[in-house]
Amino acid sequence: MALSASAQTVYDAYTFSRNDYIGTARSLALGNAMTALGGDLGSFTVNPAGSAVNSYSQVTFTPGYSSSSTLSTFTVGSDASSKMNMGSDWSMPNIGLNMVFDAYSGSRLKSWSFGLVSNASAICLDNIITGGRNKDSSFMGAMAEGASLYSPSQLGSGGYYGTSVPWNYIVAYDGYLISDFGGAQDKAPYRYAGATEATVQNPDGSFVRYLAGDIDQTYKKQTSGIKKDLVMNFGMNFDDTFYLGVNIGMPNMSYSYDEYMGEVAVNPNDFTYELDGNPVSFQSGSYQYSYAATITGIYAKLGFIWRPTSSLRIGAAIQSPTTYEVTELWAVSGGTTYTNKKYDASASSPQDEFSYTLSSPYRANIGAAITLGSLGLVSVDYELCDYSTMRFASLTNAYVDFAPTNSANSLFMGKSNLLRAGAEFHLSPKYSVRAGYTFTTCPECTYIDNENLFVDAGEYLAYYEDFRSGKYTLVTKNRVKNDSSSFSFGVGYSSDGSFFCDAAVRVLNRDSQSIRMYDEYIQGVASPVIGTKGTLTTALVTFGWRF
């Protein structure tokens, strides 16, 4: 959620740590079931031993195009509306060179290889725009509730640094999304109301806030980014029977996330207040959160491929945990408009920066492939990754307590199982067709606590001290059944000379998501829920030369 602003979460760690191999058009078409195959530059990040399989050197580059299609559903109470959103981006998922050298040793070592390859291992692309009418609550009302811990003097101090106040509340106060009411206040909870709200004082002196009229709400979310593994590879071929390889991988990623929430009065006359003795009506308000991260890392990977017979190949690889350095930039802004432009307001925070390290999980994969002579081949892979081992740590001298988030990583993330399968059929010595399938289980978990309430990672962090003290305990663990799968197909051409060309398309059925637009702050009134379900389609063309 944007309201969490800069806090690192389980989901950040998962976004940066997960792999969704792209590689070349051939490896993508085969579902990246490349553990036992090798020979293709896209296979290097799956199994380093793949570099030693071929007797020739090669160079490839692979331009790609990705398109997201997301069906978003905006639900308020019993009312729901759906909208289809699209997004697209160009990239270069693969570029690389692999050099093969004869050993001339007279021993079992027949050849050795050295490669330098950049392969995409994840693509993040999403674009959501949805909304609907709300008659009961607003994000400005939720802002007002959250700001009640802080005094007006804290919110209106004009400073962002050197304060314990979350920046979103300062922006909300300065941008008139919220305002204090009811006279002088000397202790928390302080009284604030959203620009969409009216207030009534009870006989006992207490106040009640309520939505002054119907509002039209808009929610937007855009994400983009691509993770690429720059791999230095060394491989060895022993008797064309056993292949051994090692990688030093250096993943890098640029990731951005932008979130927007807007509210417009259906009838501004319902939101009329008196300011400076003049009636003024609220028209609209908005809040934006912008986030960008730059991620670099390093890992090692070791793998082998064994050919016990001419048609059977068996492969395996293990990858060390990746140590990432993450630098985050973020800012928030917001504002309101009124029928009298004199009272329009806006506020923006400075852009803040924070760096830390993240240790992502180890990976282990095994595979088997059967070659069918001149007809083609079939390959199957299994990969295991344990996301419960993800850990944040401070990078600078400034002390940051990552214990709550690391505890949430251990409890609410677990093992992910990946199954990949691919097949290739040779139409002729020059032309081939390919197809692949992948299935990935979701590693996320939820719990039921000792009070029979549902608990996810966000709620665990919100009540971390109560869980640590034993007031609340996690009782029943449930796996989130939010698995994903993809289908791919492609064609290949190999000339009589050195040139070859492959093309592939993959359709990834992405995890469904359920997002609360803001925290529920009125008892018995649910905040809007945005449900998403979509696909990511990636198309690649690989151009390569053997020499």
Coordinates of C-alpha atoms in Angstrom, one line a residue:
M1 CA 0.0 0.0 0.0
A2 CA 1.1 3.5 -0.8
L3 CA 0.2 4.6 2.8
S4 CA 3.1 2.5 4.0
A5 CA 5.4 4.7 2.0
S6 CA 9.0 3.8 2.3
A7 CA 8.6 0.7 4.5
Q8 CA 10.3 -2.5 3.1
T9 CA 7.9 -5.4 3.0
V10 CA 7.7 -9.1 2.3
Y11 CA 6.3 -8.3 -1.1
D12 CA 9.3 -6.0 -2.0
A13 CA 11.6 -8.9 -1.1
Y14 CA 9.6 -11.3 -3.2
T15 CA 9.4 -8.9 -6.2
F16 CA 13.2 -8.5 -6.3
S17 CA 14.1 -12.1 -5.5
R18 CA 11.8 -14.1 -7.8
N19 CA 13.0 -15.4 -11.2
D20 CA 10.9 -15.7 -14.3
Y21 CA 13.4 -16.8 -16.9
I22 CA 13.2 -15.1 -20.3
G23 CA 16.5 -15.6 -22.1
T24 CA 16.5 -16.3 -25.9
A25 CA 13.5 -17.0 -28.1
R26 CA 14.4 -20.7 -28.2
S27 CA 14.7 -21.1 -24.4
L28 CA 11.4 -19.1 -23.9
A29 CA 9.6 -21.3 -26.5
L30 CA 10.7 -24.4 -24.6
G31 CA 9.4 -23.1 -21.3
N32 CA 13.0 -22.6 -20.2
A33 CA 13.1 -26.4 -19.5
M34 CA 16.8 -26.1 -20.2
T35 CA 18.5 -27.8 -17.2
A36 CA 19.5 -30.9 -19.2
L37 CA 19.6 -29.4 -22.7
G38 CA 22.1 -26.5 -22.7
G39 CA 23.7 -25.3 -25.9
D40 CA 21.6 -22.2 -26.1
L41 CA 22.7 -18.9 -24.6
G42 CA 19.3 -18.6 -22.9
S43 CA 20.1 -21.8 -20.9
F44 CA 23.2 -20.3 -19.2
T45 CA 21.2 -18.8 -16.3
V46 CA 19.3 -22.0 -15.8
N47 CA 22.3 -24.4 -15.9
P48 CA 25.9 -23.1 -16.3
A49 CA 26.9 -26.4 -17.9
G50 CA 24.9 -25.5 -21.0
S51 CA 27.8 -23.5 -22.3
A52 CA 30.0 -26.6 -22.8
V53 CA 27.5 -28.7 -24.8
N54 CA 28.1 -27.2 -28.3
S55 CA 31.4 -27.6 -30.2
Y56 CA 31.1 -24.1 -31.8
S57 CA 31.1 -20.6 -30.5
Q58 CA 28.1 -18.3 -31.0
V59 CA 26.8 -14.8 -30.5
T60 CA 23.1 -13.8 -30.1
F61 CA 21.0 -10.8 -29.4
T62 CA 17.3 -10.8 -28.7
P63 CA 14.9 -7.8 -28.9
G64 CA 11.6 -8.3 -27.2
Y65 CA 8.2 -6.8 -26.7
S66 CA 5.9 -7.3 -23.7
S67 CA 2.3 -6.5 -23.3
S68 CA 0.2 -6.7 -20.1
S69 CA -3.6 -7.2 -20.0
T70 CA -5.2 -6.8 -16.7
L71 CA -8.9 -7.1 -15.8
S72 CA -9.5 -5.0 -12.6
T73 CA -12.6 -5.2 -10.5
F74 CA -13.6 -2.3 -8.2
T75 CA -15.9 -3.5 -5.4
V76 CA -17.7 -1.4 -2.9
G77 CA -20.1 -3.3 -0.7
S78 CA -22.3 -5.2 -3.1
D79 CA -21.5 -3.0 -6.1
A80 CA -18.8 -4.0 -8.5
S81 CA -17.5 -2.7 -11.8
S82 CA -14.8 -4.2 -14.1
K83 CA -12.3 -2.7 -16.6
M84 CA -9.6 -4.0 -18.9
N85 CA -6.3 -2.2 -18.8
M86 CA -3.3 -2.6 -21.1
G87 CA 0.4 -1.8 -20.9
S88 CA 3.4 -2.4 -23.1
D89 CA 7.2 -2.1 -23.3
W90 CA 10.2 -2.9 -25.4
S91 CA 13.4 -4.5 -24.0
M92 CA 16.5 -6.6 -24.9
P93 CA 16.1 -9.8 -22.9
N94 CA 19.2 -11.4 -24.2
I95 CA 22.6 -10.5 -25.6
G96 CA 25.7 -12.6 -25.3
L97 CA 28.8 -14.3 -26.6
N98 CA 30.1 -17.8 -25.9
M99 CA 33.5 -18.9 -27.0
V100 CA 34.5 -22.6 -27.2
F101 CA 38.1 -23.7 -27.3
D102 CA 39.6 -27.2 -28.0
A103 CA 41.5 -28.5 -25.1
Y104 CA 44.2 -30.4 -27.1
S105 CA 45.2 -32.0 -23.8
G106 CA 45.0 -35.6 -24.6
S107 CA 43.0 -36.1 -21.5
R108 CA 39.2 -36.5 -21.0
L109 CA 38.8 -32.8 -21.3
K110 CA 37.7 -32.3 -24.8
S111 CA 37.0 -28.5 -24.8
W112 CA 36.3 -25.6 -22.5
S113 CA 34.2 -22.5 -23.0
F114 CA 33.9 -18.9 -21.7
G115 CA 30.8 -16.8 -22.0
L116 CA 29.5 -13.4 -21.2
V117 CA 25.8 -13.2 -21.4
S118 CA 23.0 -10.9 -20.3
N119 CA 19.7 -12.8 -19.8
A120 CA 16.4 -11.3 -18.5
S121 CA 15.2 -13.2 -15.4
A122 CA 12.0 -11.2 -14.7
I123 CA 9.7 -8.6 -16.3
C124 CA 7.4 -6.4 -14.2
L125 CA 4.7 -4.6 -16.2
D126 CA 1.3 -3.7 -15.1
N127 CA -1.2 -0.8 -15.7
I128 CA -4.4 -0.6 -13.6
I129 CA -7.0 2.1 -13.9
T130 CA -10.3 1.4 -12.2
G131 CA -12.9 3.1 -9.9
G132 CA -16.5 3.4 -8.9
R133 CA -19.0 5.3 -6.7
N134 CA -18.8 5.2 -2.9
K135 CA -21.5 6.3 -0.5
D136 CA -19.9 5.4 2.8
S137 CA -16.1 6.0 3.0
S138 CA -13.2 7.8 1.4
F139 CA -9.4 7.6 1.4
M140 CA -9.3 11.1 2.9
G141 CA -11.4 9.8 5.8
A142 CA -8.9 7.0 6.2
M143 CA -6.0 9.5 6.1
A144 CA -7.8 11.5 8.8
E145 CA -8.1 8.4 11.0
G146 CA -4.4 7.5 10.5
A147 CA -3.2 11.1 11.3
S148 CA -5.0 11.1 14.7
L149 CA -1.7 10.1 16.5
Y150 CA 0.0 13.4 15.5
S151 CA -0.8 16.9 16.6
P152 CA -1.7 19.7 14.2
S153 CA 1.6 21.4 15.1
Q154 CA 3.5 18.3 14.0
L155 CA 1.7 18.0 10.7
G156 CA 1.9 21.7 9.9
S157 CA 5.5 22.2 10.9
G158 CA 6.5 22.3 7.3
G159 CA 9.4 19.9 7.8
Y160 CA 9.8 16.4 6.4
Y161 CA 13.2 15.4 7.8
G162 CA 13.9 15.0 11.5
T163 CA 10.3 14.1 12.3
S164 CA 8.6 10.8 13.3
V165 CA 5.5 11.8 11.3
P166 CA 4.9 9.7 8.1
W167 CA 5.2 12.0 5.1
N168 CA 1.8 11.0 3.7
Y169 CA 0.0 12.7 6.6
I170 CA 2.1 15.9 6.3
V171 CA 1.2 16.1 2.6
A172 CA -2.5 15.3 3.4
Y173 CA -2.5 18.2 6.0
D174 CA -0.7 20.7 3.8
G175 CA -2.7 19.8 0.7
Y176 CA -6.0 20.1 2.7
L177 CA -7.0 16.5 2.2
I178 CA -7.5 16.5 5.9
S179 CA -7.9 19.3 8.5
D180 CA -8.3 19.5 12.3
F181 CA -11.6 20.5 13.8
G182 CA -13.4 21.0 17.1
G183 CA -11.1 23.5 18.8
A184 CA -8.0 23.1 20.8
Q185 CA -6.6 19.6 21.4
D186 CA -3.9 18.7 23.8
K187 CA -3.5 15.0 23.4
A188 CA -4.0 12.1 21.0
P189 CA -6.2 11.0 19.4
Y190 CA -6.4 14.3 17.7
R191 CA -9.5 15.2 15.7
Y192 CA -9.1 15.3 11.9
A193 CA -11.7 15.0 9.1
G194 CA -11.2 14.4 5.4
A195 CA -12.2 17.0 2.9
T196 CA -15.0 14.7 1.9
E197 CA -16.4 14.5 5.4
A198 CA -18.8 16.4 7.6
T199 CA -18.8 16.3 11.4
V200 CA -21.5 16.3 14.1
Q201 CA -20.9 16.9 17.9
N202 CA -22.8 14.6 20.2
P203 CA -24.3 15.9 23.5
D204 CA -21.4 14.3 25.4
G205 CA -18.9 16.4 23.5
S206 CA -17.7 13.6 21.2
F207 CA -17.7 14.0 17.5
V208 CA -18.8 11.8 14.6
R209 CA -17.4 12.0 11.1
Y210 CA -19.3 10.8 8.1
L211 CA -19.1 11.0 4.3
A212 CA -20.9 14.2 3.3
G213 CA -22.2 12.9 0.0
D214 CA -21.5 10.5 -2.8
I215 CA -18.1 10.5 -4.4
D216 CA -16.5 8.9 -7.5
Q217 CA -13.3 7.2 -6.7
T218 CA -10.4 6.4 -9.0
Y219 CA -7.5 4.0 -8.4
K220 CA -4.4 3.8 -10.6
K221 CA -1.3 1.7 -10.3
Q222 CA 1.6 1.4 -12.8
T223 CA 4.6 -0.9 -12.4
S224 CA 7.5 -1.4 -14.7
G225 CA 10.9 -3.0 -14.6
I226 CA 13.1 -5.7 -15.9
K227 CA 15.7 -7.8 -14.1
K228 CA 18.7 -8.9 -16.1
D229 CA 21.4 -11.3 -15.0
L230 CA 24.9 -10.5 -16.4
V231 CA 26.6 -13.8 -16.3
M232 CA 30.3 -14.7 -16.6
N233 CA 30.4 -18.4 -17.4
F234 CA 33.1 -21.0 -17.6
G235 CA 32.3 -24.5 -18.9
M236 CA 34.1 -27.8 -19.5
N237 CA 33.3 -30.7 -21.8
F238 CA 34.6 -34.2 -20.8
D239 CA 34.4 -36.8 -23.6
D240 CA 31.1 -35.3 -24.9
T241 CA 29.5 -37.2 -22.0
F242 CA 29.8 -35.0 -19.0
Y243 CA 29.6 -31.2 -19.0
L244 CA 30.4 -28.9 -16.0
G245 CA 29.8 -25.2 -15.7
V246 CA 30.0 -22.3 -13.2
N247 CA 28.5 -18.8 -13.3
I248 CA 29.2 -15.6 -11.5
G249 CA 26.0 -13.9 -11.9
M250 CA 25.4 -10.1 -11.4
P251 CA 21.7 -9.3 -11.5
N252 CA 20.6 -5.8 -12.0
M253 CA 17.1 -4.3 -12.0
S254 CA 15.4 -0.9 -12.4
Y255 CA 11.9 -1.0 -10.9
S256 CA 9.2 1.7 -10.6
Y257 CA 5.9 1.8 -8.9
D258 CA 3.4 4.6 -9.1
E259 CA 0.0 4.7 -7.3
Y260 CA -2.8 7.3 -7.5
M261 CA -6.0 7.7 -5.6
G262 CA -8.6 10.3 -6.6
E263 CA -12.0 11.3 -5.3
V264 CA -14.5 13.6 -7.0
A265 CA -17.7 15.0 -5.4
V266 CA -20.8 13.8 -7.4
N267 CA -22.6 16.9 -6.1
P268 CA -20.3 19.6 -4.7
N269 CA -23.2 21.2 -2.9
D270 CA -23.2 18.2 -0.5
F271 CA -19.7 19.2 0.6
T272 CA -20.2 22.9 1.4
Y273 CA -18.3 24.4 4.3
E274 CA -17.8 27.9 5.6
L275 CA -14.3 29.3 5.3
D276 CA -13.6 32.9 6.2
G277 CA -17.3 33.5 6.3
N278 CA -17.8 32.3 2.8
P279 CA -19.5 29.0 1.6
V280 CA -17.0 26.9 -0.2
S281 CA -17.7 23.5 -1.8
F282 CA -15.2 20.6 -2.2
Q283 CA -14.8 19.4 -5.8
S284 CA -11.9 16.8 -5.9
G285 CA -8.9 15.5 -4.2
S286 CA -6.0 13.2 -5.1
Y287 CA -3.0 11.5 -3.6
Q288 CA 0.1 10.1 -5.4
Y289 CA 2.9 7.9 -4.3
S290 CA 6.0 7.4 -6.6
Y291 CA 8.7 4.8 -5.9
A292 CA 11.7 3.7 -7.8
A293 CA 14.4 1.2 -6.9
T294 CA 17.8 0.3 -8.4
I295 CA 18.9 -3.2 -7.5
T296 CA 22.3 -4.8 -8.1
G297 CA 23.6 -8.2 -6.8
I298 CA 25.9 -11.1 -7.1
Y299 CA 25.6 -14.9 -6.8
A300 CA 27.4 -18.1 -7.9
K301 CA 25.9 -21.1 -9.6
L302 CA 27.3 -24.5 -10.3
G303 CA 25.8 -27.1 -12.7
F304 CA 26.4 -30.3 -14.7
I305 CA 24.9 -32.2 -17.6
W306 CA 25.4 -35.9 -18.0
R307 CA 24.7 -38.0 -21.1
P308 CA 24.5 -41.7 -20.0
T309 CA 23.2 -42.6 -23.4
S310 CA 23.2 -40.9 -26.8
S311 CA 19.5 -39.9 -26.4
L312 CA 19.2 -39.2 -22.6
R313 CA 20.5 -36.2 -20.8
I314 CA 20.3 -35.5 -17.1
G315 CA 21.2 -32.1 -15.6
A316 CA 21.2 -30.3 -12.2
A317 CA 22.3 -26.9 -10.9
I318 CA 22.4 -25.1 -7.6
Q319 CA 22.6 -21.4 -7.1
S320 CA 23.8 -19.6 -4.0
P321 CA 21.7 -16.9 -2.2
T322 CA 22.0 -13.6 -4.0
T323 CA 23.2 -10.6 -2.1
Y324 CA 21.4 -7.5 -3.4
E325 CA 22.1 -3.9 -2.7
V326 CA 18.9 -1.9 -3.1
T327 CA 18.6 1.9 -3.4
E328 CA 15.1 3.3 -3.1
L329 CA 13.7 6.7 -4.1
W330 CA 10.2 7.8 -3.1
A331 CA 8.0 10.8 -2.8
V332 CA 4.4 11.6 -2.1
S333 CA 2.1 14.4 -3.2
G334 CA -1.5 15.4 -2.9
G335 CA -4.0 18.2 -3.3
T336 CA -7.6 19.4 -3.3
T337 CA -9.8 21.7 -5.5
Y338 CA -12.8 23.7 -4.4
T339 CA -15.5 25.8 -6.1
N340 CA -13.6 28.8 -5.0
K341 CA -10.2 28.4 -6.5
K342 CA -8.7 30.6 -3.8
Y343 CA -8.8 27.6 -1.5
D344 CA -7.2 25.1 -3.8
A345 CA -4.2 23.5 -2.2
S346 CA -1.4 21.1 -3.0
A347 CA 1.7 19.7 -1.3
S348 CA 4.7 17.6 -2.3
S349 CA 7.3 15.9 -0.2
P350 CA 11.0 16.0 -1.2
Q351 CA 12.3 12.8 -2.8
D352 CA 13.9 10.6 -0.2
E353 CA 16.5 7.9 -0.6
F354 CA 17.4 4.8 1.4
S355 CA 19.7 1.9 0.8
Y356 CA 19.9 -1.5 2.3
T357 CA 20.9 -5.1 1.5
L358 CA 18.6 -8.1 0.7
S359 CA 19.7 -11.7 0.7
S360 CA 17.5 -13.7 -1.6
P361 CA 17.0 -17.5 -1.5
Y362 CA 19.1 -20.3 -2.9
R363 CA 17.8 -22.2 -5.9
A364 CA 18.2 -25.8 -6.9
N365 CA 17.0 -27.4 -10.2
I366 CA 17.1 -30.8 -11.8
G367 CA 16.1 -31.9 -15.3
A368 CA 16.0 -34.6 -17.9
A369 CA 15.8 -34.5 -21.7
I370 CA 15.3 -37.1 -24.4
T371 CA 16.5 -36.4 -27.9
L372 CA 14.6 -38.2 -30.6
G373 CA 17.3 -38.3 -33.3
S374 CA 16.5 -36.0 -36.2
L375 CA 12.8 -35.7 -35.0
G376 CA 13.4 -33.4 -32.0
L377 CA 13.5 -33.6 -28.2
V378 CA 11.5 -33.4 -25.0
S379 CA 12.7 -31.8 -21.8
V380 CA 11.3 -31.5 -18.2
D381 CA 12.7 -29.4 -15.3
Y382 CA 11.9 -29.0 -11.6
E383 CA 13.2 -26.1 -9.5
L384 CA 12.9 -25.4 -5.8
C385 CA 13.2 -22.0 -4.1
D386 CA 12.6 -21.2 -0.4
Y387 CA 11.6 -17.6 0.0
S388 CA 11.3 -17.9 3.8
T389 CA 15.1 -17.3 3.9
M390 CA 14.9 -13.8 2.5
R391 CA 16.6 -11.3 4.8
F392 CA 16.9 -7.5 4.9
A393 CA 19.9 -5.8 6.5
S394 CA 21.2 -2.2 7.0
L395 CA 23.7 -1.0 4.5
T396 CA 24.6 2.4 6.1
N397 CA 25.6 3.3 9.6
A398 CA 22.1 4.4 10.3
Y399 CA 20.4 1.7 12.4
V400 CA 17.2 0.3 11.0
D401 CA 15.4 -2.5 12.7
F402 CA 14.5 -5.1 10.1
A403 CA 13.6 -7.7 12.7
P404 CA 9.8 -7.4 12.2
T405 CA 10.1 -7.7 8.4
N406 CA 12.5 -10.6 8.5
S407 CA 10.2 -12.3 11.0
A408 CA 7.4 -11.8 8.5
N409 CA 9.5 -13.2 5.7
S410 CA 10.1 -16.4 7.8
L411 CA 6.5 -16.9 8.7
F412 CA 4.5 -15.7 5.7
M413 CA 6.7 -16.9 2.8
G414 CA 7.7 -20.5 2.1
K415 CA 8.8 -22.8 -0.7
S416 CA 7.9 -22.3 -4.3
N417 CA 7.9 -25.3 -6.7
L418 CA 8.5 -24.7 -10.4
L419 CA 7.8 -27.3 -13.1
R420 CA 8.9 -26.6 -16.7
A421 CA 8.4 -28.7 -19.8
G422 CA 9.3 -28.2 -23.4
A423 CA 9.3 -30.0 -26.7
E424 CA 10.9 -29.3 -30.1
F425 CA 10.0 -30.9 -33.4
H426 CA 12.2 -30.7 -36.5
L427 CA 10.2 -30.1 -39.6
S428 CA 13.4 -30.3 -41.6
P429 CA 17.1 -29.8 -41.1
K430 CA 16.4 -26.0 -41.3
Y431 CA 13.1 -25.5 -39.6
S432 CA 11.8 -26.4 -36.1
V433 CA 8.6 -25.8 -34.1
R434 CA 8.6 -25.6 -30.3
A435 CA 6.2 -25.4 -27.3
G436 CA 6.6 -25.1 -23.6
Y437 CA 4.7 -24.9 -20.3
T438 CA 5.6 -23.7 -16.8
F439 CA 3.8 -23.9 -13.5
T440 CA 4.8 -22.0 -10.4
T441 CA 3.3 -22.4 -6.9
C442 CA 2.8 -19.3 -4.8
P443 CA 5.1 -19.2 -1.7
E444 CA 2.9 -16.9 0.3
C445 CA 1.1 -18.1 3.5
T446 CA -1.6 -16.7 5.8
Y447 CA -2.7 -17.7 9.3
I448 CA -5.7 -17.8 11.6
D449 CA -4.7 -16.4 15.1
N450 CA -5.7 -17.4 18.6
E451 CA -8.8 -15.1 18.3
N452 CA -9.9 -16.9 15.1
L453 CA -9.0 -13.8 13.0
F454 CA -7.3 -13.9 9.6
V455 CA -3.7 -12.6 9.6
D456 CA -1.5 -11.8 6.5
A457 CA 2.0 -10.4 6.5
G458 CA 0.7 -6.8 6.5
E459 CA -1.4 -7.3 9.6
Y460 CA 1.3 -9.2 11.3
L461 CA 3.7 -6.3 10.9
A462 CA 1.0 -3.8 12.1
Y463 CA 0.6 -5.8 15.3
Y464 CA 4.1 -7.1 15.5
E465 CA 4.7 -6.1 19.2
D466 CA 1.4 -7.9 20.2
F467 CA 2.5 -11.0 18.4
R468 CA 6.0 -10.8 19.9
S469 CA 4.6 -10.4 23.4
G470 CA 2.3 -13.4 23.0
K471 CA -0.9 -11.4 23.2
Y472 CA -1.7 -12.8 19.7
T473 CA -0.4 -16.1 18.4
L474 CA -0.5 -17.7 15.0
V475 CA -2.4 -20.9 15.1
T476 CA -3.4 -22.3 11.7
K477 CA -1.2 -21.9 8.7
N478 CA -2.7 -21.8 5.2
R479 CA -1.0 -21.7 1.8
V480 CA -2.2 -19.0 -0.5
K481 CA -3.3 -20.9 -3.6
N482 CA -2.4 -18.1 -6.0
D483 CA -0.3 -20.2 -8.5
S484 CA 0.8 -19.0 -11.9
S485 CA 1.4 -20.7 -15.2
S486 CA 2.5 -19.9 -18.7
F487 CA 2.3 -21.4 -22.2
S488 CA 4.8 -20.7 -25.0
F489 CA 5.4 -21.6 -28.6
G490 CA 7.9 -20.7 -31.2
V491 CA 9.7 -21.5 -34.5
G492 CA 13.3 -21.7 -35.4
Y493 CA 15.4 -21.4 -38.6
S494 CA 19.0 -22.6 -39.0
S495 CA 20.8 -21.8 -42.3
D496 CA 23.4 -23.9 -44.0
G497 CA 26.0 -21.3 -42.9
S498 CA 26.4 -19.6 -39.5
F499 CA 23.2 -17.6 -39.2
F500 CA 20.2 -18.8 -37.2
C501 CA 17.0 -17.1 -36.1
D502 CA 14.3 -18.0 -33.6
A503 CA 11.0 -16.5 -32.6
A504 CA 8.7 -17.1 -29.6
V505 CA 5.6 -16.0 -27.8
R506 CA 4.8 -16.7 -24.2
V507 CA 1.5 -16.0 -22.4
L508 CA 2.0 -15.8 -18.6
N509 CA -1.1 -16.1 -16.5
R510 CA -0.2 -13.9 -13.5
D511 CA -1.1 -14.2 -9.9
S512 CA -4.4 -12.7 -9.0
Q513 CA -4.3 -9.9 -6.4
S514 CA -6.7 -8.3 -4.0
I515 CA -5.8 -4.7 -3.0
R516 CA -7.6 -2.6 -0.4
M517 CA -7.7 1.0 -1.6
Y518 CA -7.2 2.2 2.0
D519 CA -7.6 0.9 5.6
E520 CA -11.1 0.3 6.9
Y521 CA -11.7 3.1 9.5
I522 CA -15.5 2.9 10.0
Q523 CA -16.8 -0.1 11.9
G524 CA -18.9 -2.3 9.6
V525 CA -17.9 -0.3 6.5
A526 CA -15.5 -2.1 4.1
S527 CA -13.1 0.0 2.1
P528 CA -13.1 -0.6 -1.7
V529 CA -11.3 -3.7 -2.9
I530 CA -9.5 -3.8 -6.2
G531 CA -9.2 -7.3 -7.6
T532 CA -6.9 -8.0 -10.5
K533 CA -6.3 -10.9 -12.8
G534 CA -4.3 -10.7 -16.0
T535 CA -1.7 -12.0 -18.4
L536 CA 1.7 -10.9 -19.6
T537 CA 2.5 -11.7 -23.2
T538 CA 6.2 -11.6 -24.3
A539 CA 7.3 -11.9 -27.9
L540 CA 11.0 -12.4 -28.7
V541 CA 13.1 -12.7 -31.9
T542 CA 16.7 -14.0 -31.5
F543 CA 19.3 -13.4 -34.2
G544 CA 22.4 -15.6 -33.8
W545 CA 25.7 -16.5 -35.6
R546 CA 27.8 -19.6 -35.0
F547 CA 31.5 -19.6 -35.7

